Amino acid sequence: APSDQPESETSGKPADEYSNATSGEKPSSSGEGPALSILGEPAQLTYNDAMKQAISSSSACKQARLSLKQAQQHLDEFYDLYSINYTISIMQTRKDLNLLTDWSERNVVVTEEQTAYSVKNAMDDISLKLIEMENQQAAVTYAKKVYRTDQLKLEAGAISQKTLDSSRANVTAAEKKLTTLQDELDGLYITLNRLVGSDEYETGYPVEYSVSYALVGEVDLKEAFSEASQNDPYLWYLQNSVDNADFKLQTYEYNMGGKSYELTQMDLTKARIDLSATKANLEKTLRSRYNQLLQLENSIDQLEDQKTTLGNNIDLLWTLYDAGLQTRQALEEALQSERTISYNLLSLKINHEHLKAIFEKPYLAPEYMTN
């Protein structure tokens, strides 16, 4: 009976390598040792370096910093002009300028955090695509082996020409998919290069990879919403906009000109509506993200059970294969299935990590700001 194991392309080793990354066994720039890619290669680009480059070159971050400087300059000039006079109009304008300056400070931090979050996601997308390509390369190798076996079967009269043609078509389809994945990977590198402000659109360099899957656990959504409401920069701005609109209404002077009293009332009403609607949207968003997290955790549990069961079956197949009681093709099919499950499991864990980040900090992806 044959006792040699299938080549490394179908032995499941890559799946073992990248599954180790999810258990924290690989060193990274956030811990001890050098940062590594998902396949264990030294990372050419680390998370920290990529985030720093992106924040430095991002047009959104530059605009936020410029807006802050403009707001500070405007406020300084205003105080220079009206350091003594304290009319109602001046007091109202001063509150508006103070709000703009305070918001601009917060917006710099928010924009930088959003940029860093985008970079992390882009690098993780590349890592996942690399694993998908490696699995597909194994699928191509396996399809070619099946085709060669079917050629021998055809010569022996064991199968029809139609079956052989189907095997050849499987090879072609697998190769085409591999080419498509390569194109997709190149696109992901272009996206990352744009984020980090690179003028040279290189592809193929290894990027740092790490994922720390942790259950979100039982969450009191009312408490989570209360905390998010207190810390959310967009709600902070809307709440202060309500306060400013209320101040303008309370200090309205009929002889000062400008807006009518009715329009000033409408400004306050609109500010209150915007605040209330955004709070409602934020609460819905938190509930939706929490439910998605729980669904992902349930799917992860199911896949882990499937992987354990399949692993046991593979151990049995190895025993039968070594005893000459099972074909190599059946064993390799099981190893291919293990690869697929490992990839899907890793993909779900990465999605969970990304979603957990915007559940804990909703402003990283402020969908609730849209009406």
Short mmCIF file of C-alpha atoms in Angstrom, two decimals:
data_model
loop_
_atom_site.label_atom_id
_atom_site.label_comp_id
_atom_site.label_asym_id
_atom_site.label_seq_id
_atom_site.Cartn_x
_atom_site.Cartn_y
_atom_site.Cartn_z
CA ALA A 1 0.00 0.00 0.00
CA PRO A 2 1.25 3.52 -0.74
CA SER A 3 2.53 5.31 2.34
CA ASP A 4 3.85 8.58 0.93
CA GLN A 5 1.84 11.66 1.93
CA PRO A 6 0.48 14.08 -0.67
CA GLU A 7 2.71 16.97 -1.60
CA SER A 8 2.69 20.14 0.49
CA GLU A 9 0.15 21.80 -1.82
CA THR A 10 -2.53 19.46 -0.54
CA SER A 11 -1.23 18.55 2.89
CA GLY A 12 -3.08 21.27 4.74
CA LYS A 13 0.09 22.96 5.98
CA PRO A 14 -0.82 26.48 4.82
CA ALA A 15 -4.13 26.17 6.65
CA ASP A 16 -2.24 25.24 9.81
CA GLU A 17 0.13 28.16 9.36
CA TYR A 18 -2.48 30.83 9.04
CA SER A 19 -4.74 29.30 11.68
CA ASN A 20 -1.84 29.79 14.10
CA ALA A 21 -2.02 33.50 13.41
CA THR A 22 -5.46 33.63 14.99
CA SER A 23 -4.20 32.09 18.21
CA GLY A 24 -1.63 34.78 18.86
CA GLU A 25 1.35 32.50 18.39
CA LYS A 26 3.02 34.67 15.78
CA PRO A 27 5.00 37.70 16.94
CA SER A 28 4.07 41.09 15.53
CA SER A 29 5.06 44.72 15.83
CA SER A 30 2.54 45.07 18.65
CA GLY A 31 4.36 42.41 20.67
CA GLU A 32 7.74 40.78 20.80
CA GLY A 33 9.67 39.93 17.68
CA PRO A 34 9.33 41.16 14.11
CA ALA A 35 6.02 41.71 12.39
CA LEU A 36 5.04 38.80 10.16
CA SER A 37 2.70 38.35 7.23
CA ILE A 38 -0.16 35.88 7.29
CA LEU A 39 2.05 33.23 5.71
CA GLY A 40 4.85 33.69 8.19
CA GLU A 41 7.08 35.89 6.01
CA PRO A 42 8.65 39.04 7.50
CA ALA A 43 6.26 41.94 6.87
CA GLN A 44 7.55 44.71 4.64
CA LEU A 45 4.81 47.05 5.85
CA THR A 46 3.60 47.05 9.45
CA TYR A 47 0.28 48.34 10.74
CA ASN A 48 1.90 51.21 12.64
CA ASP A 49 4.01 52.37 9.73
CA ALA A 50 1.12 52.13 7.29
CA MET A 51 -1.18 54.08 9.60
CA LYS A 52 1.40 56.81 10.15
CA GLN A 53 2.01 57.16 6.42
CA ALA A 54 -1.73 57.22 5.67
CA ILE A 55 -2.49 59.83 8.33
CA SER A 56 0.38 61.97 7.09
CA SER A 57 -0.65 61.82 3.44
CA SER A 58 -4.46 61.57 3.67
CA SER A 59 -6.25 64.49 2.05
CA ALA A 60 -9.06 64.12 4.60
CA CYS A 61 -6.57 64.36 7.48
CA LYS A 62 -4.83 67.32 5.88
CA GLN A 63 -8.18 69.05 5.41
CA ALA A 64 -9.13 68.38 9.03
CA ARG A 65 -5.85 69.83 10.29
CA LEU A 66 -6.21 72.86 8.02
CA SER A 67 -9.79 73.41 9.18
CA LEU A 68 -8.56 73.38 12.77
CA LYS A 69 -5.90 75.99 12.03
CA GLN A 70 -8.46 78.16 10.24
CA ALA A 71 -10.93 77.90 13.11
CA GLN A 72 -8.25 78.77 15.67
CA GLN A 73 -7.05 81.71 13.60
CA HIS A 74 -10.60 82.95 13.09
CA LEU A 75 -11.28 82.72 16.82
CA ASP A 76 -8.03 84.52 17.71
CA GLU A 77 -8.80 87.35 15.31
CA PHE A 78 -12.33 87.60 16.64
CA TYR A 79 -11.09 87.97 20.24
CA ASP A 80 -8.57 90.59 19.10
CA LEU A 81 -11.36 92.63 17.53
CA TYR A 82 -13.97 92.20 20.25
CA SER A 83 -12.02 91.88 23.47
CA ILE A 84 -14.03 94.63 25.15
CA ASN A 85 -17.43 94.79 23.45
CA TYR A 86 -19.95 92.22 24.66
CA THR A 87 -23.10 92.80 22.68
CA ILE A 88 -25.63 90.05 22.20
CA SER A 89 -24.56 89.61 18.58
CA ILE A 90 -20.91 89.27 19.58
CA MET A 91 -21.74 86.73 22.28
CA GLN A 92 -23.69 84.64 19.78
CA THR A 93 -20.89 84.74 17.23
CA ARG A 94 -18.34 83.84 19.89
CA LYS A 95 -20.32 80.73 20.85
CA ASP A 96 -20.46 79.69 17.18
CA LEU A 97 -16.72 80.15 16.74
CA ASN A 98 -15.92 78.29 19.96
CA LEU A 99 -18.10 75.41 18.81
CA LEU A 100 -16.39 75.35 15.42
CA THR A 101 -12.93 75.32 17.02
CA ASP A 102 -13.81 72.59 19.53
CA TRP A 103 -15.37 70.48 16.80
CA SER A 104 -12.35 70.96 14.54
CA GLU A 105 -10.09 69.62 17.29
CA ARG A 106 -12.27 66.54 17.69
CA ASN A 107 -12.57 66.08 13.95
CA VAL A 108 -8.80 65.81 13.54
CA VAL A 109 -8.75 62.86 15.96
CA VAL A 110 -11.84 61.26 14.42
CA THR A 111 -10.48 61.55 10.86
CA GLU A 112 -7.15 60.05 11.86
CA GLU A 113 -8.84 57.12 13.62
CA GLN A 114 -11.08 56.49 10.62
CA THR A 115 -8.03 56.54 8.34
CA ALA A 116 -6.18 54.07 10.55
CA TYR A 117 -9.21 51.79 10.61
CA SER A 118 -9.35 51.83 6.80
CA VAL A 119 -5.66 50.94 6.57
CA LYS A 120 -6.04 48.01 8.97
CA ASN A 121 -8.94 46.69 6.93
CA ALA A 122 -7.06 47.11 3.64
CA MET A 123 -4.06 45.17 4.95
CA ASP A 124 -6.28 42.39 6.31
CA ASP A 125 -8.06 42.18 2.95
CA ILE A 126 -4.70 41.57 1.30
CA SER A 127 -3.84 38.87 3.82
CA LEU A 128 -7.11 37.07 3.23
CA LYS A 129 -6.68 37.29 -0.52
CA LEU A 130 -3.20 35.76 -0.27
CA ILE A 131 -4.62 32.79 1.59
CA GLU A 132 -7.45 32.47 -0.91
CA MET A 133 -4.90 32.44 -3.72
CA GLU A 134 -2.79 29.80 -1.99
CA ASN A 135 -5.86 27.63 -1.54
CA GLN A 136 -6.79 28.15 -5.17
CA GLN A 137 -3.29 27.20 -6.27
CA ALA A 138 -3.76 23.97 -4.34
CA ALA A 139 -7.11 23.54 -6.11
CA VAL A 140 -5.38 23.94 -9.48
CA THR A 141 -2.77 21.36 -8.52
CA TYR A 142 -5.48 18.96 -7.39
CA ALA A 143 -7.54 19.48 -10.58
CA LYS A 144 -4.47 18.69 -12.67
CA LYS A 145 -3.83 15.50 -10.70
CA VAL A 146 -7.43 14.41 -11.22
CA TYR A 147 -7.11 15.13 -14.94
CA ARG A 148 -3.92 13.05 -15.23
CA THR A 149 -5.60 10.21 -13.35
CA ASP A 150 -8.64 10.41 -15.59
CA GLN A 151 -6.40 10.22 -18.65
CA LEU A 152 -5.09 6.89 -17.39
CA LYS A 153 -8.63 5.76 -16.60
CA LEU A 154 -9.75 6.64 -20.12
CA GLU A 155 -6.90 4.62 -21.62
CA ALA A 156 -7.96 1.72 -19.44
CA GLY A 157 -11.58 2.12 -20.53
CA ALA A 158 -12.76 2.93 -17.02
CA ILE A 159 -14.33 6.31 -17.86
CA SER A 160 -15.82 8.06 -20.88
CA GLN A 161 -14.36 10.87 -22.96
CA LYS A 162 -17.06 13.12 -21.52
CA THR A 163 -15.72 12.56 -18.01
CA LEU A 164 -12.20 13.40 -19.17
CA ASP A 165 -13.46 16.56 -20.89
CA SER A 166 -15.12 17.55 -17.62
CA SER A 167 -11.82 17.07 -15.79
CA ARG A 168 -10.04 19.24 -18.34
CA ALA A 169 -12.73 21.91 -17.93
CA ASN A 170 -12.22 21.83 -14.16
CA VAL A 171 -8.52 22.57 -14.66
CA THR A 172 -9.31 25.50 -16.95
CA ALA A 173 -11.89 26.90 -14.53
CA ALA A 174 -9.51 26.59 -11.57
CA GLU A 175 -6.73 28.38 -13.48
CA LYS A 176 -9.09 31.16 -14.55
CA LYS A 177 -10.21 31.68 -10.97
CA LEU A 178 -6.58 31.87 -9.87
CA THR A 179 -5.95 34.57 -12.49
CA THR A 180 -9.01 36.47 -11.28
CA LEU A 181 -7.80 36.30 -7.69
CA GLN A 182 -4.42 37.69 -8.77
CA ASP A 183 -6.16 40.63 -10.44
CA GLU A 184 -8.20 41.20 -7.29
CA LEU A 185 -5.03 41.08 -5.18
CA ASP A 186 -3.36 43.67 -7.42
CA GLY A 187 -6.40 45.90 -6.94
CA LEU A 188 -6.18 45.54 -3.16
CA TYR A 189 -2.51 46.55 -3.22
CA ILE A 190 -3.39 49.61 -5.32
CA THR A 191 -6.02 50.57 -2.74
CA LEU A 192 -3.50 50.18 0.09
CA ASN A 193 -0.85 52.15 -1.78
CA ARG A 194 -3.29 54.99 -2.27
CA LEU A 195 -4.19 54.98 1.40
CA VAL A 196 -0.57 55.18 2.52
CA GLY A 197 0.22 57.81 -0.13
CA SER A 198 2.69 55.73 -2.12
CA ASP A 199 3.65 57.08 -5.54
CA GLU A 200 5.01 53.67 -6.56
CA TYR A 201 2.13 51.28 -6.92
CA GLU A 202 3.98 48.12 -5.98
CA THR A 203 2.21 44.83 -5.46
CA GLY A 204 3.14 41.58 -3.83
CA TYR A 205 5.02 42.84 -0.78
CA PRO A 206 4.06 41.08 2.47
CA VAL A 207 2.04 43.11 4.97
CA GLU A 208 1.70 42.63 8.69
CA TYR A 209 -1.15 40.44 9.82
CA SER A 210 -2.70 39.76 13.21
CA VAL A 211 -6.18 39.05 14.50
CA SER A 212 -7.31 38.65 18.07
CA TYR A 213 -10.72 37.03 18.00
CA ALA A 214 -12.61 37.63 21.23
CA LEU A 215 -16.29 37.11 21.93
CA VAL A 216 -18.22 40.33 22.34
CA GLY A 217 -20.11 38.72 25.19
CA GLU A 218 -23.43 39.77 26.69
CA VAL A 219 -23.92 43.49 26.26
CA ASP A 220 -26.48 45.78 27.87
CA LEU A 221 -27.45 47.69 24.75
CA LYS A 222 -29.06 50.53 26.70
CA GLU A 223 -25.83 51.04 28.61
CA ALA A 224 -23.79 50.70 25.42
CA PHE A 225 -25.96 53.31 23.72
CA SER A 226 -25.68 55.64 26.70
CA GLU A 227 -21.89 55.36 26.67
CA ALA A 228 -21.72 55.80 22.90
CA SER A 229 -23.95 58.87 23.11
CA GLN A 230 -21.67 60.47 25.67
CA ASN A 231 -18.48 59.77 23.70
CA ASP A 232 -19.66 60.20 20.13
CA PRO A 233 -18.13 63.33 18.53
CA TYR A 234 -20.98 63.77 16.05
CA LEU A 235 -23.61 63.74 18.77
CA TRP A 236 -21.46 66.13 20.79
CA TYR A 237 -21.51 68.58 17.90
CA LEU A 238 -25.26 68.25 17.37
CA GLN A 239 -25.96 68.71 21.08
CA ASN A 240 -23.86 71.86 21.17
CA SER A 241 -25.59 73.07 18.01
CA VAL A 242 -28.90 72.74 19.88
CA ASP A 243 -27.46 74.69 22.81
CA ASN A 244 -26.21 77.44 20.51
CA ALA A 245 -29.54 77.65 18.68
CA ASP A 246 -31.35 77.83 22.01
CA PHE A 247 -28.99 80.57 23.19
CA LYS A 248 -29.70 82.61 20.06
CA LEU A 249 -33.42 82.26 20.62
CA GLN A 250 -33.18 83.18 24.30
CA THR A 251 -31.03 86.22 23.53
CA TYR A 252 -32.97 87.31 20.46
CA GLU A 253 -33.23 91.07 19.99
CA TYR A 254 -35.85 92.39 17.64
CA ASN A 255 -33.84 95.50 16.88
CA MET A 256 -30.67 93.68 15.83
CA GLY A 257 -31.80 92.81 12.31
CA GLY A 258 -30.83 89.67 10.43
CA LYS A 259 -33.06 86.60 10.88
CA SER A 260 -36.59 86.91 12.08
CA TYR A 261 -37.67 85.44 15.41
CA GLU A 262 -39.66 82.75 13.55
CA LEU A 263 -36.61 81.63 11.57
CA THR A 264 -34.53 81.56 14.75
CA GLN A 265 -37.18 79.29 16.29
CA MET A 266 -37.02 77.07 13.22
CA ASP A 267 -33.23 76.79 13.57
CA LEU A 268 -33.66 75.49 17.10
CA THR A 269 -36.39 73.06 16.04
CA LYS A 270 -34.25 71.72 13.21
CA ALA A 271 -31.23 71.31 15.49
CA ARG A 272 -33.34 69.33 17.95
CA ILE A 273 -34.77 67.15 15.18
CA ASP A 274 -31.26 66.43 13.82
CA LEU A 275 -30.03 65.48 17.28
CA SER A 276 -33.01 63.24 18.01
CA ALA A 277 -32.86 61.52 14.61
CA THR A 278 -29.13 60.89 14.90
CA LYS A 279 -29.52 59.40 18.38
CA ALA A 280 -32.22 57.08 17.05
CA ASN A 281 -30.03 56.11 14.09
CA LEU A 282 -27.08 55.44 16.40
CA GLU A 283 -29.17 53.19 18.62
CA LYS A 284 -30.42 51.22 15.59
CA THR A 285 -26.87 50.96 14.26
CA LEU A 286 -25.55 49.63 17.57
CA ARG A 287 -28.31 47.03 17.77
CA SER A 288 -27.70 45.95 14.18
CA ARG A 289 -23.95 45.63 14.67
CA TYR A 290 -24.39 43.72 17.91
CA ASN A 291 -26.77 41.26 16.25
CA GLN A 292 -24.30 40.79 13.39
CA LEU A 293 -21.54 40.09 15.90
CA LEU A 294 -23.63 37.42 17.60
CA GLN A 295 -24.44 35.86 14.22
CA LEU A 296 -20.76 35.80 13.30
CA GLU A 297 -19.88 34.17 16.62
CA ASN A 298 -22.53 31.51 16.03
CA SER A 299 -21.18 30.84 12.53
CA ILE A 300 -17.63 30.66 13.88
CA ASP A 301 -18.68 28.11 16.50
CA GLN A 302 -20.34 25.98 13.83
CA LEU A 303 -17.31 26.12 11.54
CA GLU A 304 -14.96 25.24 14.37
CA ASP A 305 -17.09 22.18 15.12
CA GLN A 306 -17.02 21.23 11.44
CA LYS A 307 -13.26 21.67 11.35
CA THR A 308 -12.81 19.46 14.40
CA THR A 309 -15.02 16.75 12.91
CA LEU A 310 -13.26 16.97 9.56
CA GLY A 311 -9.88 16.79 11.30
CA ASN A 312 -10.91 13.54 12.97
CA ASN A 313 -12.11 12.19 9.64
CA ILE A 314 -8.82 13.14 8.01
CA ASP A 315 -6.90 11.27 10.71
CA LEU A 316 -9.00 8.19 9.92
CA LEU A 317 -8.46 8.66 6.18
CA TRP A 318 -4.69 8.79 6.74
CA THR A 319 -4.87 5.49 8.62
CA LEU A 320 -6.95 3.89 5.89
CA TYR A 321 -4.75 5.37 3.18
CA ASP A 322 -1.57 4.01 4.78
CA ALA A 323 -3.26 0.61 5.01
CA GLY A 324 -4.20 0.74 1.35
CA LEU A 325 -7.93 0.84 2.17
CA GLN A 326 -8.58 4.40 0.96
CA THR A 327 -7.65 6.23 -2.20
CA ARG A 328 -5.32 9.20 -2.31
CA GLN A 329 -7.99 11.17 -4.15
CA ALA A 330 -10.45 10.81 -1.25
CA LEU A 331 -7.78 12.00 1.18
CA GLU A 332 -6.88 15.01 -0.94
CA GLU A 333 -10.55 15.94 -1.31
CA ALA A 334 -10.84 15.99 2.48
CA LEU A 335 -7.71 18.15 2.77
CA GLN A 336 -9.15 20.57 0.22
CA SER A 337 -12.31 20.80 2.32
CA GLU A 338 -10.20 21.49 5.40
CA ARG A 339 -8.49 24.34 3.57
CA THR A 340 -11.84 25.85 2.64
CA ILE A 341 -13.19 25.63 6.18
CA SER A 342 -9.98 27.12 7.62
CA TYR A 343 -10.16 30.03 5.20
CA ASN A 344 -13.84 30.67 5.90
CA LEU A 345 -13.17 30.50 9.62
CA LEU A 346 -10.35 33.01 9.37
CA SER A 347 -12.44 35.31 7.19
CA LEU A 348 -15.27 35.31 9.73
CA LYS A 349 -12.89 36.07 12.59
CA ILE A 350 -11.41 39.03 10.72
CA ASN A 351 -14.89 40.31 9.90
CA HIS A 352 -15.79 39.94 13.56
CA GLU A 353 -12.75 41.93 14.63
CA HIS A 354 -13.55 44.74 12.17
CA LEU A 355 -17.19 44.83 13.20
CA LYS A 356 -16.34 44.79 16.89
CA ALA A 357 -14.15 47.84 16.37
CA ILE A 358 -17.00 49.90 14.93
CA PHE A 359 -19.40 48.56 17.57
CA GLU A 360 -17.13 49.86 20.31
CA LYS A 361 -16.37 53.08 18.40
CA PRO A 362 -19.38 53.73 16.13
CA TYR A 363 -17.87 56.94 14.74
CA LEU A 364 -15.25 54.92 12.85
CA ALA A 365 -18.04 54.10 10.39
CA PRO A 366 -20.74 56.73 11.06
CA GLU A 367 -23.58 55.24 9.02
CA TYR A 368 -26.02 56.71 11.53
CA MET A 369 -25.22 60.21 10.31
CA THR A 370 -27.16 59.61 7.07
CA ASN A 371 -30.84 60.56 7.19
#
